[in-house]
Amino acid sequence: MIHSSNFLWLLTVAGGPIILGIAVIYAVIRRRRLKASEKLRQHEGTERLYQDDPTMPPRH
């Protein structure tokens, strides 16, 4: 018969990674891809940030 402290330890050691794995799988499934218009806005915003930064070397 398994003692309650051993069972709790088993649940912690085995259950933790299982719950973490389920959370990672859920996050990957729910991840949303950017639409073309969103990608363009993101790229333009990044370019604008680099243009405004005087410490960055000029881009070709």
N, CA, C and O atoms as a GROMACS GRO file, in nm:
protein
  240
    1MET      N    1   0.084  -0.118   0.000
    1MET     CA    2   0.000   0.000   0.000
    1MET      C    3   0.089   0.125   0.000
    1MET      O    4   0.190   0.130   0.071
    2ILE      N    5   0.053   0.224  -0.079
    2ILE     CA    6   0.131   0.346  -0.090
    2ILE      C    7   0.091   0.441   0.023
    2ILE      O    8  -0.027   0.467   0.046
    3HIS      N    9   0.191   0.493   0.093
    3HIS     CA   10   0.165   0.590   0.200
    3HIS      C   11   0.125   0.723   0.136
    3HIS      O   12   0.161   0.750   0.022
    4SER      N   13   0.053   0.804   0.208
    4SER     CA   14   0.003   0.930   0.154
    4SER      C   15   0.116   1.025   0.117
    4SER      O   16   0.104   1.098   0.019
    5SER      N   17   0.226   1.025   0.194
    5SER     CA   18   0.337   1.114   0.160
    5SER      C   19   0.406   1.068   0.033
    5SER      O   20   0.448   1.151  -0.048
    6ASN      N   21   0.418   0.937   0.013
    6ASN     CA   22   0.478   0.885  -0.110
    6ASN      C   23   0.389   0.915  -0.231
    6ASN      O   24   0.438   0.949  -0.338
    7PHE      N   25   0.260   0.902  -0.212
    7PHE     CA   26   0.167   0.931  -0.321
    7PHE      C   27   0.171   1.078  -0.360
    7PHE      O   28   0.168   1.113  -0.478
    8LEU      N   29   0.178   1.165  -0.259
    8LEU     CA   30   0.186   1.308  -0.286
    8LEU      C   31   0.315   1.342  -0.361
    8LEU      O   32   0.313   1.422  -0.454
    9TRP      N   33   0.426   1.280  -0.322
    9TRP     CA   34   0.552   1.302  -0.390
    9TRP      C   35   0.545   1.251  -0.535
    9TRP      O   36   0.593   1.318  -0.626
   10LEU      N   37   0.487   1.135  -0.555
   10LEU     CA   38   0.470   1.080  -0.690
   10LEU      C   39   0.383   1.172  -0.774
   10LEU      O   40   0.413   1.197  -0.891
   11LEU      N   41   0.276   1.222  -0.716
   11LEU     CA   42   0.188   1.313  -0.788
   11LEU      C   43   0.262   1.441  -0.827
   11LEU      O   44   0.243   1.493  -0.937
   12THR      N   45   0.345   1.491  -0.739
   12THR     CA   46   0.422   1.613  -0.767
   12THR      C   47   0.524   1.589  -0.876
   12THR      O   48   0.534   1.668  -0.970
   13VAL      N   49   0.601   1.483  -0.866
   13VAL     CA   50   0.709   1.456  -0.960
   13VAL      C   51   0.654   1.417  -1.097
   13VAL      O   52   0.706   1.462  -1.199
   14ALA      N   53   0.552   1.336  -1.101
   14ALA     CA   54   0.497   1.291  -1.229
   14ALA      C   55   0.394   1.388  -1.285
   14ALA      O   56   0.386   1.408  -1.406
   15GLY      N   57   0.314   1.447  -1.198
   15GLY     CA   58   0.206   1.533  -1.243
   15GLY      C   59   0.253   1.669  -1.292
   15GLY      O   60   0.194   1.725  -1.384
   16GLY      N   61   0.358   1.723  -1.232
   16GLY     CA   62   0.410   1.854  -1.272
   16GLY      C   63   0.449   1.860  -1.419
   16GLY      O   64   0.400   1.947  -1.492
   17PRO      N   65   0.536   1.770  -1.465
   17PRO     CA   66   0.572   1.770  -1.607
   17PRO      C   67   0.455   1.744  -1.701
   17PRO      O   68   0.450   1.798  -1.812
   18ILE      N   69   0.363   1.662  -1.658
   18ILE     CA   70   0.245   1.635  -1.741
   18ILE      C   71   0.162   1.762  -1.756
   18ILE      O   72   0.119   1.794  -1.867
   19ILE      N   73   0.139   1.833  -1.648
   19ILE     CA   74   0.061   1.958  -1.654
   19ILE      C   75   0.135   2.061  -1.738
   19ILE      O   76   0.074   2.132  -1.818
   20LEU      N   77   0.266   2.071  -1.719
   20LEU     CA   78   0.346   2.164  -1.798
   20LEU      C   79   0.340   2.130  -1.947
   20LEU      O   80   0.326   2.220  -2.030
   21GLY      N   81   0.349   2.004  -1.980
   21GLY     CA   82   0.339   1.961  -2.119
   21GLY      C   83   0.204   1.995  -2.180
   21GLY      O   84   0.196   2.040  -2.294
   22ILE      N   85   0.098   1.973  -2.105
   22ILE     CA   86  -0.036   2.007  -2.153
   22ILE      C   87  -0.047   2.157  -2.177
   22ILE      O   88  -0.107   2.200  -2.275
   23ALA      N   89   0.010   2.237  -2.087
   23ALA     CA   90   0.005   2.383  -2.103
   23ALA      C   91   0.081   2.427  -2.227
   23ALA      O   92   0.035   2.516  -2.300
   24VAL      N   93   0.197   2.368  -2.253
   24VAL     CA   94   0.275   2.403  -2.372
   24VAL      C   95   0.201   2.364  -2.499
   24VAL      O   96   0.196   2.442  -2.594
   25ILE      N   97   0.145   2.246  -2.502
   25ILE     CA   98   0.068   2.201  -2.619
   25ILE      C   99  -0.050   2.293  -2.643
   25ILE      O  100  -0.079   2.328  -2.758
   26TYR      N  101  -0.119   2.332  -2.538
   26TYR     CA  102  -0.233   2.423  -2.550
   26TYR      C  103  -0.189   2.557  -2.608
   26TYR      O  104  -0.256   2.613  -2.695
   27ALA      N  105  -0.077   2.610  -2.560
   27ALA     CA  106  -0.028   2.738  -2.609
   27ALA      C  107   0.011   2.731  -2.756
   27ALA      O  108  -0.015   2.824  -2.831
   28VAL      N  109   0.072   2.621  -2.798
   28VAL     CA  110   0.111   2.606  -2.938
   28VAL      C  111  -0.013   2.596  -3.026
   28VAL      O  112  -0.016   2.654  -3.135
   29ILE      N  113  -0.113   2.525  -2.982
   29ILE     CA  114  -0.236   2.511  -3.061
   29ILE      C  115  -0.310   2.645  -3.072
   29ILE      O  116  -0.366   2.675  -3.177
   30ARG      N  117  -0.310   2.724  -2.966
   30ARG     CA  118  -0.385   2.850  -2.964
   30ARG      C  119  -0.309   2.967  -3.026
   30ARG      O  120  -0.366   3.075  -3.042
   31ARG      N  121  -0.181   2.948  -3.061
   31ARG     CA  122  -0.101   3.057  -3.116
   31ARG      C  123  -0.161   3.104  -3.248
   31ARG      O  124  -0.195   3.022  -3.334
   32ARG      N  125  -0.173   3.235  -3.263
   32ARG     CA  126  -0.236   3.292  -3.382
   32ARG      C  127  -0.128   3.346  -3.475
   32ARG      O  128  -0.035   3.413  -3.431
   33ARG      N  129  -0.142   3.315  -3.602
   33ARG     CA  130  -0.050   3.366  -3.704
   33ARG      C  131  -0.090   3.508  -3.742
   33ARG      O  132  -0.209   3.542  -3.740
   34LEU      N  133   0.009   3.591  -3.777
   34LEU     CA  134  -0.020   3.727  -3.820
   34LEU      C  135  -0.073   3.727  -3.963
   34LEU      O  136  -0.027   3.651  -4.048
   35LYS      N  137  -0.169   3.813  -3.988
   35LYS     CA  138  -0.220   3.832  -4.124
   35LYS      C  139  -0.118   3.914  -4.201
   35LYS      O  140  -0.028   3.974  -4.142
   36ALA      N  141  -0.130   3.918  -4.334
   36ALA     CA  142  -0.035   3.990  -4.417
   36ALA      C  143  -0.031   4.139  -4.381
   36ALA      O  144   0.077   4.198  -4.377
   37SER      N  145  -0.147   4.198  -4.355
   37SER     CA  146  -0.149   4.340  -4.320
   37SER      C  147  -0.081   4.365  -4.185
   37SER      O  148  -0.016   4.468  -4.166
   38GLU      N  149  -0.096   4.271  -4.091
   38GLU     CA  150  -0.032   4.285  -3.961
   38GLU      C  151   0.120   4.269  -3.972
   38GLU      O  152   0.195   4.339  -3.905
   39LYS      N  153   0.164   4.177  -4.058
   39LYS     CA  154   0.307   4.160  -4.080
   39LYS      C  155   0.368   4.286  -4.140
   39LYS      O  156   0.477   4.327  -4.101
   40LEU      N  157   0.297   4.347  -4.235
   40LEU     CA  158   0.346   4.469  -4.298
   40LEU      C  159   0.357   4.581  -4.196
   40LEU      O  160   0.458   4.651  -4.192
   41ARG      N  161   0.254   4.599  -4.112
   41ARG     CA  162   0.259   4.701  -4.008
   41ARG      C  163   0.373   4.676  -3.910
   41ARG      O  164   0.440   4.770  -3.866
   42GLN      N  165   0.394   4.551  -3.876
   42GLN     CA  166   0.502   4.515  -3.784
   42GLN      C  167   0.638   4.550  -3.846
   42GLN      O  168   0.724   4.606  -3.778
   43HIS      N  169   0.656   4.516  -3.972
   43HIS     CA  170   0.782   4.545  -4.042
   43HIS      C  171   0.805   4.696  -4.051
   43HIS      O  172   0.916   4.744  -4.027
   44GLU      N  173   0.701   4.769  -4.086
   44GLU     CA  174   0.714   4.915  -4.097
   44GLU      C  175   0.747   4.978  -3.962
   44GLU      O  176   0.829   5.069  -3.955
   45GLY      N  177   0.686   4.929  -3.857
   45GLY     CA  178   0.715   4.980  -3.723
   45GLY      C  179   0.858   4.952  -3.682
   45GLY      O  180   0.924   5.037  -3.622
   46THR      N  181   0.907   4.834  -3.714
   46THR     CA  182   1.045   4.800  -3.683
   46THR      C  183   1.141   4.890  -3.760
   46THR      O  184   1.239   4.939  -3.703
   47GLU      N  185   1.115   4.911  -3.888
   47GLU     CA  186   1.199   4.999  -3.969
   47GLU      C  187   1.198   5.141  -3.912
   47GLU      O  188   1.302   5.206  -3.907
   48ARG      N  189   1.084   5.187  -3.869
   48ARG     CA  190   1.072   5.321  -3.813
   48ARG      C  191   1.156   5.333  -3.685
   48ARG      O  192   1.223   5.434  -3.662
   49LEU      N  193   1.152   5.230  -3.603
   49LEU     CA  194   1.232   5.231  -3.479
   49LEU      C  195   1.381   5.237  -3.509
   49LEU      O  196   1.456   5.310  -3.444
   50TYR      N  197   1.424   5.160  -3.607
   50TYR     CA  198   1.566   5.160  -3.642
   50TYR      C  199   1.607   5.294  -3.703
   50TYR      O  200   1.720   5.340  -3.681
   51GLN      N  201   1.519   5.358  -3.778
   51GLN     CA  202   1.551   5.487  -3.838
   51GLN      C  203   1.563   5.594  -3.730
   51GLN      O  204   1.643   5.687  -3.745
   52ASP      N  205   1.485   5.584  -3.624
   52ASP     CA  206   1.485   5.684  -3.518
   52ASP      C  207   1.600   5.666  -3.419
   52ASP      O  208   1.625   5.755  -3.338
   53ASP      N  209   1.671   5.553  -3.424
   53ASP     CA  210   1.777   5.525  -3.328
   53ASP      C  211   1.911   5.576  -3.380
   53ASP      O  212   1.965   5.520  -3.475
   54PRO      N  213   1.966   5.682  -3.319
   54PRO     CA  214   2.092   5.739  -3.370
   54PRO      C  215   2.214   5.651  -3.343
   54PRO      O  216   2.319   5.672  -3.402
   55THR      N  217   2.201   5.553  -3.253
   55THR     CA  218   2.316   5.468  -3.221
   55THR      C  219   2.332   5.354  -3.321
   55THR      O  220   2.436   5.288  -3.322
   56MET      N  221   2.232   5.330  -3.404
   56MET     CA  222   2.240   5.222  -3.501
   56MET      C  223   2.312   5.269  -3.627
   56MET      O  224   2.293   5.382  -3.671
   57PRO      N  225   2.396   5.182  -3.684
   57PRO     CA  226   2.460   5.219  -3.810
   57PRO      C  227   2.358   5.225  -3.922
   57PRO      O  228   2.254   5.160  -3.912
   58PRO      N  229   2.383   5.301  -4.028
   58PRO     CA  230   2.285   5.310  -4.138
   58PRO      C  231   2.264   5.176  -4.206
   58PRO      O  232   2.358   5.098  -4.222
   59ARG      N  233   2.140   5.150  -4.245
   59ARG     CA  234   2.105   5.026  -4.313
   59ARG      C  235   2.106   5.046  -4.463
   59ARG      O  236   2.069   5.153  -4.511
   60HIS      N  237   2.148   4.948  -4.534
   60HIS     CA  238   2.156   4.958  -4.681
   60HIS      C  239   2.037   4.898  -4.747
   60HIS      O  240   2.027   4.899  -4.870
   0.00000   0.00000   0.00000
